[in-house]
Short mmCIF file of C-alpha atoms (C1' of nucleotides) in Angstrom, two decimals:
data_model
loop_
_atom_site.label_atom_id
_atom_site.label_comp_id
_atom_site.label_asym_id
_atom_site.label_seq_id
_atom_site.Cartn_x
_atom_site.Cartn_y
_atom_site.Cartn_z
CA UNK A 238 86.66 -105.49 70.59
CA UNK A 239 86.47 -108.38 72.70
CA UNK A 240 84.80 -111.75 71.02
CA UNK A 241 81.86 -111.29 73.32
CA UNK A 242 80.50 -108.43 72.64
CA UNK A 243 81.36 -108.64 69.09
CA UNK A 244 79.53 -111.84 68.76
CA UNK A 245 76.44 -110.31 70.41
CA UNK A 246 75.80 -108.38 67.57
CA UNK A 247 76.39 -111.23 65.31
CA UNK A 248 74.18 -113.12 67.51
CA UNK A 249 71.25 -111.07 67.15
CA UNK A 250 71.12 -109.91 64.04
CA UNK A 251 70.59 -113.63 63.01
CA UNK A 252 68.15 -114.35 65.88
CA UNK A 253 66.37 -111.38 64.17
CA UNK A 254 66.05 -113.26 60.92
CA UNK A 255 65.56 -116.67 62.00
CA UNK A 256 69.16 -117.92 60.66
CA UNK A 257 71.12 -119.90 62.77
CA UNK A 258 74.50 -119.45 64.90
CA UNK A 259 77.05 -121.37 63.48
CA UNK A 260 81.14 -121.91 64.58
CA UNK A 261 81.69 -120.66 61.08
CA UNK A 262 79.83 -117.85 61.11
CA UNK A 263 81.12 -116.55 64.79
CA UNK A 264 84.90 -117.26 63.46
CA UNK A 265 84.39 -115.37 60.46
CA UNK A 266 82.66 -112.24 62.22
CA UNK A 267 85.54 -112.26 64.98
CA UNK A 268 88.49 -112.30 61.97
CA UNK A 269 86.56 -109.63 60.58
CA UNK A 270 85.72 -108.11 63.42
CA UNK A 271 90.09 -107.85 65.22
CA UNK A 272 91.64 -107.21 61.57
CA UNK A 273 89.65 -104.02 60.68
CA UNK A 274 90.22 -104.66 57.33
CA UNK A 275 89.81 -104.94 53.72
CA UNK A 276 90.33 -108.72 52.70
CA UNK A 277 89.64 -110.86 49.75
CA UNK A 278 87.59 -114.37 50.78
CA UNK A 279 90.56 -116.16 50.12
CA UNK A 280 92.86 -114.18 52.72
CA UNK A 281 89.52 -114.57 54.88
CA UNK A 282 89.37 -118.63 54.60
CA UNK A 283 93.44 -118.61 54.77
CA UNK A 284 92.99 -116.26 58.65
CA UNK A 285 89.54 -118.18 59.53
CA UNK A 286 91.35 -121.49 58.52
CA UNK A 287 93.34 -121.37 61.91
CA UNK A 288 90.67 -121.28 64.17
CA UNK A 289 88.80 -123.93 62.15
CA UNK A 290 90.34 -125.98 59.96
CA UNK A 291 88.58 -127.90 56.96
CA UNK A 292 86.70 -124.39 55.99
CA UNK A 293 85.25 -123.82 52.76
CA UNK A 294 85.76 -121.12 50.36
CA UNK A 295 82.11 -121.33 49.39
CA UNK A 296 81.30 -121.07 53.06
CA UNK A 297 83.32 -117.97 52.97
CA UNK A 298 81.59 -116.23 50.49
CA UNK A 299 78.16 -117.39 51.44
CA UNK A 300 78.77 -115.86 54.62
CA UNK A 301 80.47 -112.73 53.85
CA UNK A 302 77.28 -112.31 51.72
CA UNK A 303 75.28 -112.81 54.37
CA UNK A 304 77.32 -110.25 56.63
CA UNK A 305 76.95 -107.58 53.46
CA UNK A 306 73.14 -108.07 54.13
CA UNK A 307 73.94 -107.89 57.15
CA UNK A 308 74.94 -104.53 57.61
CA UNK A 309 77.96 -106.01 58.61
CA UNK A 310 80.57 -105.97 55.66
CA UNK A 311 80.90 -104.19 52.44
CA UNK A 312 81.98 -105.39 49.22
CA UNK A 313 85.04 -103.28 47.17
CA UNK A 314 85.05 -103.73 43.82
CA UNK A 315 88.73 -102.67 42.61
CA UNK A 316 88.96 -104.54 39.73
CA UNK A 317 92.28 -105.99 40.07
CA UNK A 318 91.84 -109.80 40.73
CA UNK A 319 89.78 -110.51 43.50
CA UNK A 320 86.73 -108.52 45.42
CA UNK A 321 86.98 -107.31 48.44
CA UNK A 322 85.42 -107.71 51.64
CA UNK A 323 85.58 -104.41 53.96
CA UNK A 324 84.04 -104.81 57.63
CA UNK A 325 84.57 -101.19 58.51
CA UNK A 326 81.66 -99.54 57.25
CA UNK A 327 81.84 -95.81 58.28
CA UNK A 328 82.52 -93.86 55.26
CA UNK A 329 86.21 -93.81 54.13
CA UNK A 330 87.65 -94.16 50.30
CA UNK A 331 90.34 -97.13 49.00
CA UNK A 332 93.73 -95.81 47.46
CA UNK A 333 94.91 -98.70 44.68
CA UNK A 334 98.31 -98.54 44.11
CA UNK A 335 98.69 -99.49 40.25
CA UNK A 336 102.49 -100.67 41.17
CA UNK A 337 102.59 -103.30 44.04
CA UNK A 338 98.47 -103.18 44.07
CA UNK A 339 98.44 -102.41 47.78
CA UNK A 340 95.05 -101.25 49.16
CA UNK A 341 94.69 -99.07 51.94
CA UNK A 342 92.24 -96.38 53.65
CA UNK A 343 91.94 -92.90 53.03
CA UNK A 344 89.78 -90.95 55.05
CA UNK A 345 87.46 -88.50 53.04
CA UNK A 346 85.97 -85.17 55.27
CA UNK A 347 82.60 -85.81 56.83
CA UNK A 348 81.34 -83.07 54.10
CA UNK A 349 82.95 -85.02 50.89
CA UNK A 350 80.96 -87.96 52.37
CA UNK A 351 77.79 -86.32 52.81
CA UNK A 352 78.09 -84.58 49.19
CA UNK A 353 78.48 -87.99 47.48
CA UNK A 354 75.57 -89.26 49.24
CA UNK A 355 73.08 -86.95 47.67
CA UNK A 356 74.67 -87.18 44.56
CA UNK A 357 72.29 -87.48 41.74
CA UNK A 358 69.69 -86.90 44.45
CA UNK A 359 66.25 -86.83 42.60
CA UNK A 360 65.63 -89.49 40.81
CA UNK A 361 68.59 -92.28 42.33
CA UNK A 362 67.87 -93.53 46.03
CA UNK A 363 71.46 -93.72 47.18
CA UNK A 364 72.18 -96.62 49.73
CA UNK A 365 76.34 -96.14 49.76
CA UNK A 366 79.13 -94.32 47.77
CA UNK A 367 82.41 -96.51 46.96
CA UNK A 368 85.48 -94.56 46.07
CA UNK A 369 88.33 -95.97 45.03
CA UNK A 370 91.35 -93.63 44.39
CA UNK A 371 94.00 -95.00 41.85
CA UNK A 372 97.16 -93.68 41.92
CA UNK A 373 101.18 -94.98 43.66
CA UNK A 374 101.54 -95.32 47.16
CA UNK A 375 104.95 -93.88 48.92
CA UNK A 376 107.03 -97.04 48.37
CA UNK A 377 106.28 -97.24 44.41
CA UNK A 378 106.15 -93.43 43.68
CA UNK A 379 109.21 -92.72 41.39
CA UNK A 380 109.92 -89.31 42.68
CA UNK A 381 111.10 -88.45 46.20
CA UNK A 382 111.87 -90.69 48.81
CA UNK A 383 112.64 -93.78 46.19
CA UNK B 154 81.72 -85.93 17.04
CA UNK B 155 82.95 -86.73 13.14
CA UNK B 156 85.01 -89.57 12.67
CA UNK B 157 87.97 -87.84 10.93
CA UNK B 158 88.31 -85.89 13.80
CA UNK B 159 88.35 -88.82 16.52
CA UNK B 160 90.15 -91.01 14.35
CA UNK B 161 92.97 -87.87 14.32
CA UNK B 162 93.28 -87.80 17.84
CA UNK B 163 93.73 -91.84 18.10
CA UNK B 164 96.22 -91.79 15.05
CA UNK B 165 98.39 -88.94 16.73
CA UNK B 166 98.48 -90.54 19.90
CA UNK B 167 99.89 -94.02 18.27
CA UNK B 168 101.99 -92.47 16.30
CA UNK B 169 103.75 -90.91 19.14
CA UNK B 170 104.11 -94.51 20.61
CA UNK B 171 105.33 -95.89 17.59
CA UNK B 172 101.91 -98.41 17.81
CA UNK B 173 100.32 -99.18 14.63
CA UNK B 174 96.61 -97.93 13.03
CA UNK B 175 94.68 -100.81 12.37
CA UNK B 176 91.05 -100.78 11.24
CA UNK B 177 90.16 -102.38 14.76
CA UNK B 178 91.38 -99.96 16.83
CA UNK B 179 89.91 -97.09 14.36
CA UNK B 180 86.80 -98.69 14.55
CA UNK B 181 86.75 -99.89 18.35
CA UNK B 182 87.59 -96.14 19.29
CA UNK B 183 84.76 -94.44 16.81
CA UNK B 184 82.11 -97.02 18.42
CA UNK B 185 83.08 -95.72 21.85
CA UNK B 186 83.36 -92.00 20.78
CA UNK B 187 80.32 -92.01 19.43
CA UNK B 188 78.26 -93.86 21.99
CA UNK B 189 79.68 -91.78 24.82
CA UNK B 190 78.85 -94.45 27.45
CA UNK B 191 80.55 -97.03 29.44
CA UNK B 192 80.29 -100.60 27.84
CA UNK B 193 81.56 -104.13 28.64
CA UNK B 194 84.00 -105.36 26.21
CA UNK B 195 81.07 -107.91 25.49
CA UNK B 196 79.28 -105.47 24.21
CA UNK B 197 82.19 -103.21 22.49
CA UNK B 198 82.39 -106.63 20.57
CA UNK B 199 78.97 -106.64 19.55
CA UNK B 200 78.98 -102.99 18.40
CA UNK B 201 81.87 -103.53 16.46
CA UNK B 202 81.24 -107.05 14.85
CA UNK B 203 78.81 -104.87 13.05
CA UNK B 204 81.19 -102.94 11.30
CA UNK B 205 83.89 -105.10 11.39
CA UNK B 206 82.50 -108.61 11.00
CA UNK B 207 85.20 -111.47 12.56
CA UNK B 208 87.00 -108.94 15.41
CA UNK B 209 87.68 -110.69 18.24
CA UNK B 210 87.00 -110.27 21.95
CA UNK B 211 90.85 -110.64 22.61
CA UNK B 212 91.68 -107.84 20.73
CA UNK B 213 88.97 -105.90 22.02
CA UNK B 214 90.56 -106.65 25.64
CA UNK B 215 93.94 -105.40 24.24
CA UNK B 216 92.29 -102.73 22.31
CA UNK B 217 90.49 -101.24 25.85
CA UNK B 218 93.72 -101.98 27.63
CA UNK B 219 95.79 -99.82 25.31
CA UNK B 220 93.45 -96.86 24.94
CA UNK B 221 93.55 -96.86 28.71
CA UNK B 222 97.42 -96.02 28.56
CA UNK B 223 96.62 -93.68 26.05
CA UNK B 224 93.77 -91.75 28.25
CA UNK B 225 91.45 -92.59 26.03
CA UNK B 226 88.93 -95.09 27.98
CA UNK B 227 88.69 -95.48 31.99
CA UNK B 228 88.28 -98.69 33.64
CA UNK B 229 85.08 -98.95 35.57
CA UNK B 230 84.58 -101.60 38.28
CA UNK B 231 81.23 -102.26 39.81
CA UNK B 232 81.90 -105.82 41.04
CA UNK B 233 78.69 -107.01 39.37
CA UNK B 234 79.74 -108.87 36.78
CA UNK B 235 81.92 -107.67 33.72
CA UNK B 236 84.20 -104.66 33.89
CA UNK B 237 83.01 -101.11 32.03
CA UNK B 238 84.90 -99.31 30.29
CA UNK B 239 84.02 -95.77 29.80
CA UNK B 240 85.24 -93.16 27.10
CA UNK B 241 83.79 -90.05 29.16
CA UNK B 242 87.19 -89.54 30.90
CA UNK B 243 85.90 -86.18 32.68
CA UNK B 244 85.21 -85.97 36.25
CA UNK B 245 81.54 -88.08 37.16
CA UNK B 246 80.65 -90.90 39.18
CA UNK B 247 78.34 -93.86 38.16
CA UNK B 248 75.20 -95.17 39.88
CA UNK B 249 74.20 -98.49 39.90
CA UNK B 250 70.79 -100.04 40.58
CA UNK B 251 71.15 -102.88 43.03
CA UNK B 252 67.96 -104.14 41.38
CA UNK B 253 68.20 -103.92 37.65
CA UNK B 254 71.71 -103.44 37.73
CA UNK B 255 71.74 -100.50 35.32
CA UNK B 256 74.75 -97.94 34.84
CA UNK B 257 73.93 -94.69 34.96
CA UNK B 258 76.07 -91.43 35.17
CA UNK B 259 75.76 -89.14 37.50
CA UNK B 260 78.11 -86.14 37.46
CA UNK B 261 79.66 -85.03 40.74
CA UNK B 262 80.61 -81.15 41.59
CA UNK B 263 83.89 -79.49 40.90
CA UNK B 264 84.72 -78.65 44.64
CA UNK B 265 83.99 -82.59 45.10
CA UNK B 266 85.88 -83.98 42.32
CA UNK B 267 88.71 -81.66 43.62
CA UNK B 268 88.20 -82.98 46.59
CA UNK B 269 88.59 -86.70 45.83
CA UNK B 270 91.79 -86.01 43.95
CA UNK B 271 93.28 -84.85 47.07
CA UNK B 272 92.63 -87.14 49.68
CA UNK B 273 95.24 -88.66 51.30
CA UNK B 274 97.55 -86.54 49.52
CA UNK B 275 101.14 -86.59 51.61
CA UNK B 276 102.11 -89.90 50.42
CA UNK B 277 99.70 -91.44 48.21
CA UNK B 278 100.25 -89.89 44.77
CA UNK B 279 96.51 -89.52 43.02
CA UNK B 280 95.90 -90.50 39.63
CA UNK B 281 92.65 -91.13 39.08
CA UNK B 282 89.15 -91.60 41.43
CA UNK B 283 86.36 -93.60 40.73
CA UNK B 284 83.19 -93.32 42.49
CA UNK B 285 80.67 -95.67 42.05
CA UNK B 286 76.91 -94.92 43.90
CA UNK B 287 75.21 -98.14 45.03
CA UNK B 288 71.45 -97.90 45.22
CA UNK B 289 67.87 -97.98 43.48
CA UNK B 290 67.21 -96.17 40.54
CA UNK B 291 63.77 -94.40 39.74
CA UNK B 292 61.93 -97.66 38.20
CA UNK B 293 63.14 -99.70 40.72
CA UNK B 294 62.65 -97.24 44.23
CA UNK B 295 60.28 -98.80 46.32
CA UNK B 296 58.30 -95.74 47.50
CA UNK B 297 57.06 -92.90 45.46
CA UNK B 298 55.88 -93.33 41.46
CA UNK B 299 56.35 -96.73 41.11
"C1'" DA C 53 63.24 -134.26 64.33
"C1'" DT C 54 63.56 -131.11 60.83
"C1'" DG C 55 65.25 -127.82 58.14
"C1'" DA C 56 69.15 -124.75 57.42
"C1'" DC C 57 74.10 -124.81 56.76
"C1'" DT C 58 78.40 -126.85 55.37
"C1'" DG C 59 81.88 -129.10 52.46
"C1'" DC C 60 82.99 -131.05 48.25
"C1'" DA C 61 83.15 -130.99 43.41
"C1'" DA C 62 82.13 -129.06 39.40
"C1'" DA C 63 80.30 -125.42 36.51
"C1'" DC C 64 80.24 -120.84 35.18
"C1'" DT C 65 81.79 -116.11 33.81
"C1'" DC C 66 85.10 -112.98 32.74
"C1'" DT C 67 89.77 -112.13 31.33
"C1'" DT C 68 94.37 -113.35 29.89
"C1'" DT C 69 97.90 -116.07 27.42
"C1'" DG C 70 100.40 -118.79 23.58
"C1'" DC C 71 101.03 -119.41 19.11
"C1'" DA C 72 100.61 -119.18 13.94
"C1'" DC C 73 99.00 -116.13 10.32
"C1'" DA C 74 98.08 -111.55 8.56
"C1'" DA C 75 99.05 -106.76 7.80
"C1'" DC C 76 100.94 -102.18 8.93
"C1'" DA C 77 105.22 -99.38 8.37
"C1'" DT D 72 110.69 -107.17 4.94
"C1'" DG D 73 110.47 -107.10 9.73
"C1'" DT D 74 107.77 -106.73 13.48
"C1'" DT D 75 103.48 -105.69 15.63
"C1'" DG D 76 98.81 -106.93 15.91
"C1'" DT D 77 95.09 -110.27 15.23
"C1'" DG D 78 92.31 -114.48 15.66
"C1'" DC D 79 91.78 -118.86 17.51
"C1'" DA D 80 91.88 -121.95 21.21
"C1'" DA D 81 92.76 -122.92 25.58
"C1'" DA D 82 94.12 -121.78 30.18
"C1'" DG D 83 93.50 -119.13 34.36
"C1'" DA D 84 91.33 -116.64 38.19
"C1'" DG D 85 87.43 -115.74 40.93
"C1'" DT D 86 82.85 -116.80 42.16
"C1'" DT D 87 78.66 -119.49 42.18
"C1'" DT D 88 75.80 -123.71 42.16
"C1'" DG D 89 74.06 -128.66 43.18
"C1'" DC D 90 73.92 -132.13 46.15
"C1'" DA D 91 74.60 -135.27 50.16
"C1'" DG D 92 75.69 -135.24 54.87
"C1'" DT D 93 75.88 -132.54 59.30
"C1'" DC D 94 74.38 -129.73 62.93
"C1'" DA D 95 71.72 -125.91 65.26
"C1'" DT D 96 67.22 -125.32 66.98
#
DNA sequence: ATGACTGCAAACTCTTTGCACAACA
DNA sequence: TGTTGTGCAAAGAGTTTGCAGTCAT
């Protein structure tokens, strides 16, 4: 997890390419990279922002495009407010809570995984399956605990 | 599939609420029953305007919001562009072409949909999951026929 | 040196809100 | 008749685009 070896694999995927190694680029992988996260480009440019002030939001999302093509980041699409930008990208679901709007993983069984990717399998070339489970989390769920 | 039959169900269910029948929510919620199909509110607008020339796409918002609370239309978000809302509110997942960016549904098994309602069940209480298939559909697949 | 990348500003799309009029109950 | 719902217009949120200057190569 350390900044060098993370920024290796930045490194060479855009040597690959022919793009170029920016500070922005490097800053925004690392963030990405430590918070293994879901994050919206503005909580990206608000984190990245520290490390280099005078950041762009435009910046942000050209480059978090860029990392989607990547292989590096994947978008989530929740529908409430803003996109999200995920940089784990072994296979795991997104529980919404419709309350307080909290996202957070949910790990789905290697099997569940497997059976969505071959969903629809003859005529549809899947690339990747986004689930996104809607429901309350703990602190919002009117029975129980609250 | 008859209106008087649809319309019923819609009626009952406003009733019940105390919410009122108007003509565009009778004809907003045949257009979707009949065409059973996800559809942006742009185009719920345009299907309606036909048979109920002046609606606006502010009510239609409202409309789609409100038969959402009633379980009548799901929400679907693919992050590419407008939202869809979709009156099939059985278990299925939708496909999208990265390419041509068409919707298409693809229906997902039991055991899976099962599944998906259940993960992450101790403290996250499950309402609803989406699962939305990113890939290329048959026109647009690289290899094979085309 | 040269071309890609960035920051700024503005445009664009989709969705929501405020308010006056219309229409269901 | 009293609200609820509708249409209009405008605002709002999120994302993208155009362009001039900067910086990696």
């Amino acid at each position: 997890m350390g900044c060098d070896g993370t920024d290796a694999i930045l490194v060479e995927k855009l040597r690959e390419r022919g793009q170029r190694v920016t500070s922005q680029r490097l800053v925004i992988h690392r963030t990405l990279s430590v918070r293994d996260r879901h994050l919206t480009a503005e909580q990206v440019l608000v984190e990245v922002s520290e490390g280099l002030p005078g950041i762009s939001l435009p910046t942000v999302y050209a480059t978090l495009e860029l990392f989607e093509q990547l292989g590096l980041v994947r978008r989530v699409a929740t529908g409430g407010g803003a996109l999200l930008f995920d940089s784990r990208t072994s296979p795991h679901a997104h529980a919404v809570c419709r309350d307080c709007g909290t996202v957070t993983d949910v790990e789905i069984s290697e099997a569940n995984a497997r059976a969505l990717s071959h969903a629809g399998d003859s005529d549809f070339q899947v690339d990747h399956a986004e689930v996104v489970i809607w429901g309350r989390c703990a602190s919002c769920a009117p029975s129980a605990d609250n």
